[in-house]
PDB file of C-alpha atoms and ligand atoms in Angstrom:
ATOM      1  CA  MET A 913     162.249 120.619 142.234  1.00  0.00           C
ATOM      2  CA  ARG A 914     162.494 116.882 141.576  1.00  0.00           C
ATOM      3  CA  THR A 915     159.167 116.087 143.227  1.00  0.00           C
ATOM      4  CA  TYR A 916     157.381 118.192 140.646  1.00  0.00           C
ATOM      5  CA  ILE A 917     158.439 116.053 137.693  1.00  0.00           C
ATOM      6  CA  PRO A 918     156.184 113.032 138.473  1.00  0.00           C
ATOM      7  CA  LEU A 919     153.325 115.476 139.094  1.00  0.00           C
ATOM      8  CA  ARG A 920     153.894 117.051 135.724  1.00  0.00           C
ATOM      9  CA  LEU A 921     153.958 113.612 134.080  1.00  0.00           C
ATOM     10  CA  LEU A 922     150.721 112.731 135.856  1.00  0.00           C
ATOM     11  CA  TYR A 923     149.203 115.976 134.579  1.00  0.00           C
ATOM     12  CA  LEU A 924     150.310 115.278 131.014  1.00  0.00           C
ATOM     13  CA  GLY A 925     149.039 111.685 131.234  1.00  0.00           C
ATOM     14  CA  THR A 926     145.587 112.771 132.432  1.00  0.00           C
ATOM     15  CA  THR A 927     145.323 115.413 129.732  1.00  0.00           C
ATOM     16  CA  GLY A 928     146.240 112.792 127.164  1.00  0.00           C
ATOM     17  CA  ILE A 929     143.545 110.419 128.373  1.00  0.00           C
ATOM     18  CA  LEU A 930     140.923 113.196 128.419  1.00  0.00           C
ATOM     19  CA  PHE A 931     141.927 114.207 124.914  1.00  0.00           C
ATOM     20  CA  THR A 932     141.558 110.621 123.661  1.00  0.00           C
ATOM     21  CA  LEU A 933     138.131 110.320 125.331  1.00  0.00           C
ATOM     22  CA  CYS A 934     137.040 113.550 123.618  1.00  0.00           C
ATOM     23  CA  ILE A 935     138.042 112.213 120.221  1.00  0.00           C
ATOM     24  CA  ILE A 936     136.124 108.955 120.869  1.00  0.00           C
ATOM     25  CA  CYS A 937     133.012 110.919 121.951  1.00  0.00           C
ATOM     26  CA  LEU A 938     133.158 113.232 118.953  1.00  0.00           C
ATOM     27  CA  ASN A 939     133.434 110.224 116.663  1.00  0.00           C
ATOM     28  CA  ALA A 940     130.405 108.603 118.302  1.00  0.00           C
ATOM     29  CA  LEU A 941     128.430 111.840 117.877  1.00  0.00           C
ATOM     30  CA  GLY A 942     129.426 111.954 114.241  1.00  0.00           C
ATOM     31  CA  GLU A 943     128.016 108.443 113.793  1.00  0.00           C
ATOM     32  CA  THR A 944     124.619 109.329 115.255  1.00  0.00           C
ATOM     33  CA  ASN A 945     124.347 112.498 113.204  1.00  0.00           C
ATOM     34  CA  HIS A 946     124.926 110.553 110.033  1.00  0.00           C
ATOM     35  CA  PRO A 947     121.790 110.816 107.869  1.00  0.00           C
ATOM     36  CA  VAL A 948     120.623 107.207 108.044  1.00  0.00           C
ATOM     37  CA  GLN A 949     117.705 107.835 105.718  1.00  0.00           C
ATOM     38  CA  ASP A 950     120.092 108.557 102.872  1.00  0.00           C
ATOM     39  CA  ALA A 951     121.812 105.202 103.147  1.00  0.00           C
ATOM     40  CA  PRO A 952     119.473 103.176 100.908  1.00  0.00           C
ATOM     41  CA  LEU A 953     119.468 105.961  98.338  1.00  0.00           C
ATOM     42  CA  THR A 954     122.987 105.211  97.240  1.00  0.00           C
ATOM     43  CA  ASP A 955     123.157 102.467  94.681  1.00  0.00           C
ATOM     44  CA  GLY A 956     126.647 101.202  93.858  1.00  0.00           C
ATOM     45  CA  GLY A 957     125.831  97.578  94.670  1.00  0.00           C
ATOM     46  CA  SER A 958     125.520  98.138  98.397  1.00  0.00           C
ATOM     47  CA  MET A 959     123.613  95.722 100.624  1.00  0.00           C
ATOM     48  CA  TYR A 960     120.675  98.113 100.553  1.00  0.00           C
ATOM     49  CA  THR A 961     119.761  97.235  96.997  1.00  0.00           C
ATOM     50  CA  ASP A 962     119.779  93.491  97.694  1.00  0.00           C
ATOM     51  CA  PHE A 963     116.220  93.535  99.001  1.00  0.00           C
ATOM     52  CA  LEU A 964     115.072  94.755  95.570  1.00  0.00           C
ATOM     53  CA  ALA A 965     116.721  91.941  93.644  1.00  0.00           C
ATOM     54  CA  GLY A 966     114.292  90.260  91.268  1.00  0.00           C
ATOM     55  CA  ASP A 967     111.457  92.661  92.104  1.00  0.00           C
ATOM     56  CA  SER A 968     111.309  94.914  89.044  1.00  0.00           C
ATOM     57  CA  LEU A 969     108.197  96.809  90.218  1.00  0.00           C
ATOM     58  CA  ALA A 970     109.780  97.739  93.540  1.00  0.00           C
ATOM     59  CA  ARG A 971     113.010  98.640  91.767  1.00  0.00           C
ATOM     60  CA  ARG A 972     111.104 101.042  89.502  1.00  0.00           C
ATOM     61  CA  GLY A 973     109.399 102.427  92.602  1.00  0.00           C
ATOM     62  CA  TRP A 974     112.767 103.000  94.207  1.00  0.00           C
ATOM     63  CA  THR A 975     113.881 105.078  91.213  1.00  0.00           C
ATOM     64  CA  LEU A 976     110.642 107.094  91.324  1.00  0.00           C
ATOM     65  CA  TRP A 977     111.003 107.559  95.093  1.00  0.00           C
ATOM     66  CA  ARG A 978     114.400 109.182  94.525  1.00  0.00           C
ATOM     67  CA  GLU A 979     113.414 111.179  91.430  1.00  0.00           C
ATOM     68  CA  ASN A 980     110.431 112.682  93.250  1.00  0.00           C
ATOM     69  CA  ALA A 981     112.288 113.225  96.535  1.00  0.00           C
ATOM     70  CA  CYS A 982     109.683 111.523  98.731  1.00  0.00           C
ATOM     71  CA  GLY A 983     112.592 110.970 101.123  1.00  0.00           C
ATOM     72  CA  ALA A 984     112.835 114.723 101.760  1.00  0.00           C
ATOM     73  CA  CYS A 985     109.869 114.356 104.141  1.00  0.00           C
ATOM     74  CA  HIS A 986     109.401 110.596 104.622  1.00  0.00           C
ATOM     75  CA  ASP A 987     112.029 108.290 106.138  1.00  0.00           C
ATOM     76  CA  SER A 988     113.449 106.232 103.261  1.00  0.00           C
ATOM     77  CA  ASN A 989     113.681 103.259 105.625  1.00  0.00           C
ATOM     78  CA  MET A 990     109.904 103.704 106.203  1.00  0.00           C
ATOM     79  CA  GLN A 991     110.283 103.352 109.975  1.00  0.00           C
ATOM     80  CA  ARG A 992     110.594 106.802 111.571  1.00  0.00           C
ATOM     81  CA  ASP A 993     108.225 109.743 111.586  1.00  0.00           C
ATOM     82  CA  MET A 994     110.013 112.817 110.216  1.00  0.00           C
ATOM     83  CA  THR A 995     108.296 115.914 108.755  1.00  0.00           C
ATOM     84  CA  ALA A 996     105.897 113.317 107.414  1.00  0.00           C
ATOM     85  CA  PRO A 997     104.665 109.978 108.790  1.00  0.00           C
ATOM     86  CA  ALA A 998     106.606 106.722 108.478  1.00  0.00           C
ATOM     87  CA  LEU A 999     105.138 104.804 105.550  1.00  0.00           C
ATOM     88  CA  ALA A1000     105.552 101.243 106.880  1.00  0.00           C
ATOM     89  CA  GLY A1001     102.113  99.603 106.869  1.00  0.00           C
ATOM     90  CA  VAL A1002     100.526 102.360 104.782  1.00  0.00           C
ATOM     91  CA  THR A1003      98.536 100.048 102.480  1.00  0.00           C
ATOM     92  CA  THR A1004      97.033  98.353 105.546  1.00  0.00           C
ATOM     93  CA  ARG A1005      95.975 101.744 106.916  1.00  0.00           C
ATOM     94  CA  TRP A1006      94.193 102.423 103.621  1.00  0.00           C
ATOM     95  CA  SER A1007      92.849  98.880 103.136  1.00  0.00           C
ATOM     96  CA  ALA A1008      89.245  99.891 103.939  1.00  0.00           C
ATOM     97  CA  TYR A1009      89.224 102.014 100.757  1.00  0.00           C
ATOM     98  CA  PRO A1010      89.749 101.314  97.063  1.00  0.00           C
ATOM     99  CA  ARG A1011      93.432 101.163  96.104  1.00  0.00           C
ATOM    100  CA  GLU A1012      92.861 104.133  93.761  1.00  0.00           C
ATOM    101  CA  ASP A1013      92.239 106.391  96.770  1.00  0.00           C
ATOM    102  CA  LEU A1014      95.873 106.033  97.736  1.00  0.00           C
ATOM    103  CA  TYR A1015      96.899 106.949  94.182  1.00  0.00           C
ATOM    104  CA  ARG A1016      94.642 110.039  94.352  1.00  0.00           C
ATOM    105  CA  TRP A1017      96.204 110.944  97.701  1.00  0.00           C
ATOM    106  CA  VAL A1018      99.744 110.937  96.316  1.00  0.00           C
ATOM    107  CA  GLN A1019      98.698 112.802  93.158  1.00  0.00           C
ATOM    108  CA  ASN A1020      96.819 115.536  95.054  1.00  0.00           C
ATOM    109  CA  SER A1021      96.293 115.029  98.776  1.00  0.00           C
ATOM    110  CA  GLN A1022      94.444 118.307  99.349  1.00  0.00           C
ATOM    111  CA  ARG A1023      91.854 117.479  96.688  1.00  0.00           C
ATOM    112  CA  LEU A1024      91.158 114.093  98.312  1.00  0.00           C
ATOM    113  CA  LEU A1025      90.933 115.825 101.678  1.00  0.00           C
ATOM    114  CA  GLY A1026      88.458 118.321 100.174  1.00  0.00           C
ATOM    115  CA  SER A1027      86.234 115.424  99.087  1.00  0.00           C
ATOM    116  CA  GLY A1028      85.842 114.442 102.751  1.00  0.00           C
ATOM    117  CA  HIS A1029      87.763 111.150 102.536  1.00  0.00           C
ATOM    118  CA  PRO A1030      87.876 109.619 106.055  1.00  0.00           C
ATOM    119  CA  ARG A1031      91.551 108.512 105.967  1.00  0.00           C
ATOM    120  CA  ALA A1032      92.667 111.837 104.468  1.00  0.00           C
ATOM    121  CA  THR A1033      90.722 113.669 107.192  1.00  0.00           C
ATOM    122  CA  GLU A1034      92.367 111.507 109.865  1.00  0.00           C
ATOM    123  CA  LEU A1035      95.838 112.198 108.445  1.00  0.00           C
ATOM    124  CA  TRP A1036      95.193 115.910 108.246  1.00  0.00           C
ATOM    125  CA  ALA A1037      94.002 116.000 111.868  1.00  0.00           C
ATOM    126  CA  GLU A1038      97.332 114.526 112.918  1.00  0.00           C
ATOM    127  CA  TRP A1039      99.784 116.091 110.455  1.00  0.00           C
ATOM    128  CA  GLY A1040      98.185 119.302 109.196  1.00  0.00           C
ATOM    129  CA  PRO A1041      99.004 122.023 108.480  1.00  0.00           C
ATOM    130  CA  SER A1042     102.006 120.253 106.894  1.00  0.00           C
ATOM    131  CA  VAL A1043     100.891 119.841 103.296  1.00  0.00           C
ATOM    132  CA  MET A1044     102.313 117.063 101.172  1.00  0.00           C
ATOM    133  CA  SER A1045     103.570 118.052  97.709  1.00  0.00           C
ATOM    134  CA  ASN A1046     101.316 117.198  94.744  1.00  0.00           C
ATOM    135  CA  TYR A1047     102.480 114.616  92.241  1.00  0.00           C
ATOM    136  CA  ALA A1048     100.229 115.120  89.222  1.00  0.00           C
ATOM    137  CA  ASN A1049     103.194 113.851  87.174  1.00  0.00           C
ATOM    138  CA  LEU A1050     102.845 110.352  88.655  1.00  0.00           C
ATOM    139  CA  SER A1051     100.479 107.895  86.952  1.00  0.00           C
ATOM    140  CA  ASP A1052      98.527 105.284  88.932  1.00  0.00           C
ATOM    141  CA  GLU A1053     101.116 102.712  87.814  1.00  0.00           C
ATOM    142  CA  ASP A1054     103.927 104.939  89.077  1.00  0.00           C
ATOM    143  CA  VAL A1055     102.316 105.232  92.519  1.00  0.00           C
ATOM    144  CA  ALA A1056     101.695 101.467  92.559  1.00  0.00           C
ATOM    145  CA  ALA A1057     105.416 100.958  91.892  1.00  0.00           C
ATOM    146  CA  ILE A1058     106.374 103.369  94.686  1.00  0.00           C
ATOM    147  CA  LEU A1059     104.051 101.546  97.091  1.00  0.00           C
ATOM    148  CA  ALA A1060     105.649  98.230  96.105  1.00  0.00           C
ATOM    149  CA  PHE A1061     109.014  99.765  97.003  1.00  0.00           C
ATOM    150  CA  VAL A1062     107.606 101.141 100.291  1.00  0.00           C
ATOM    151  CA  GLU A1063     106.296  97.708 101.307  1.00  0.00           C
ATOM    152  CA  THR A1064     109.463  95.855 100.314  1.00  0.00           C
ATOM    153  CA  ARG A1065     111.651  98.409 102.081  1.00  0.00           C
ATOM    154  CA  ALA A1066     109.491  98.319 105.212  1.00  0.00           C
ATOM    155  CA  ARG A1067     110.035  94.563 105.419  1.00  0.00           C
ATOM    156  CA  GLY A1068     113.753  95.318 105.231  1.00  0.00           C
TER     157      GLY A1068
HETATM  158  C1  HEC B1388     106.892 118.177 101.537  1.00  0.00           C
HETATM  159  C2  HEC B1388     106.872 116.958 102.323  1.00  0.00           C
HETATM  160  C3  HEC B1388     106.386 115.693 101.672  1.00  0.00           C
HETATM  161  C4  HEC B1388     106.859 115.072 100.528  1.00  0.00           C
HETATM  162  C5  HEC B1388     107.992 115.532  99.626  1.00  0.00           C
HETATM  163  C6  HEC B1388     106.088 113.862 100.373  1.00  0.00           C
HETATM  164  N1  HEC B1388     105.171 113.744 101.386  1.00  0.00           N
HETATM  165 FE1  HEC B1388     103.871 112.212 101.679  1.00  0.00          FE
HETATM  166  N2  HEC B1388     103.101 113.152 103.318  1.00  0.00           N
HETATM  167  C7  HEC B1388     103.537 114.360 103.821  1.00  0.00           C
HETATM  168  C8  HEC B1388     102.738 114.724 104.986  1.00  0.00           C
HETATM  169  C9  HEC B1388     102.955 115.978 105.854  1.00  0.00           C
HETATM  170  C10 HEC B1388     101.813 113.705 105.164  1.00  0.00           C
HETATM  171  C11 HEC B1388     100.733 113.631 106.263  1.00  0.00           C
HETATM  172  C12 HEC B1388      99.422 114.228 105.794  1.00  0.00           C
HETATM  173  C13 HEC B1388      99.437 115.719 105.583  1.00  0.00           C
HETATM  174  O1  HEC B1388      99.740 116.482 106.526  1.00  0.00           O
HETATM  175  O2  HEC B1388      99.158 116.139 104.439  1.00  0.00           O
HETATM  176  C14 HEC B1388     102.060 112.720 104.106  1.00  0.00           C
HETATM  177  C15 HEC B1388     101.347 111.531 103.940  1.00  0.00           C
HETATM  178  C16 HEC B1388     101.618 110.572 102.988  1.00  0.00           C
HETATM  179  C17 HEC B1388     100.920 109.300 102.835  1.00  0.00           C
HETATM  180  C18 HEC B1388      99.810 108.771 103.730  1.00  0.00           C
HETATM  181  C19 HEC B1388     100.437 108.068 104.938  1.00  0.00           C
HETATM  182  C20 HEC B1388      99.465 107.259 105.793  1.00  0.00           C
HETATM  183  O3  HEC B1388      99.929 106.768 106.833  1.00  0.00           O
HETATM  184  O4  HEC B1388      98.301 107.127 105.466  1.00  0.00           O
HETATM  185  C21 HEC B1388     101.476 108.659 101.767  1.00  0.00           C
HETATM  186  C22 HEC B1388     101.097 107.306 101.194  1.00  0.00           C
HETATM  187  C23 HEC B1388     102.521 109.514 101.257  1.00  0.00           C
HETATM  188  N3  HEC B1388     102.592 110.650 102.016  1.00  0.00           N
HETATM  189  C24 HEC B1388     103.316 109.172 100.173  1.00  0.00           C
HETATM  190  C25 HEC B1388     104.287 110.025  99.613  1.00  0.00           C
HETATM  191  C26 HEC B1388     105.021 109.714  98.398  1.00  0.00           C
HETATM  192  C27 HEC B1388     104.887 108.412  97.622  1.00  0.00           C
HETATM  193  C28 HEC B1388     105.829 110.784  98.145  1.00  0.00           C
HETATM  194  C29 HEC B1388     106.727 110.992  96.946  1.00  0.00           C
HETATM  195  C30 HEC B1388     106.122 110.763  95.635  1.00  0.00           C
HETATM  196  C31 HEC B1388     105.605 111.758  99.225  1.00  0.00           C
HETATM  197  N4  HEC B1388     104.659 111.263 100.072  1.00  0.00           N
HETATM  198  C32 HEC B1388     106.255 112.959  99.327  1.00  0.00           C
HETATM  199  C33 HEC B1388     104.595 115.115 103.334  1.00  0.00           C
HETATM  200  C34 HEC B1388     105.323 114.843 102.194  1.00  0.00           C
END
């Protein structure tokens, strides 16, 4: 009988170690599943708002970004493709066209596409049939502010 006691202890010890490992793994999984894109959307004086300090246009853009839920489809850190493309470098991709074209895109992307705009056509070829929401409520100045936020955020 006695010889079985160390075996039982060994068994309990191994189970304990496995259990601990499981907890560590589950915690790690929890970390990766955390919605990173939501992080900069919380204000409360976190480090994420520091990059906006002193830039009132970008700060306004940040508010508009949240109010209009651009982050539902676009990564709010501007880096990853999600349902919609990552927006880092977007003004460079549109630099061959008047700045207003980008405003028209955000206000009504399908109308710009219908006019045969080359960049809109290119985007549609890659991302269609996912249609971006229309933002007729946003003025040119509003979109300019959002783009200022996008650029500042993309620089990190
Ligand atoms: C319902 C999802 C959705 C929402 C919400 C959304 N977009 Fe988009 N956006 C897209 C998709 C999809 C594309 C790619 C083109 C296409 O398929 O229409 C795109 C493309 C773009 C582009 C062009 C990107 C490039 O590389 O040229 C810009 C700029 C843009 N979106 C800005 C915005 C802004 C600003 C908002 C918020 C005001 C917003 N989007 C909200 C889905 C969305």
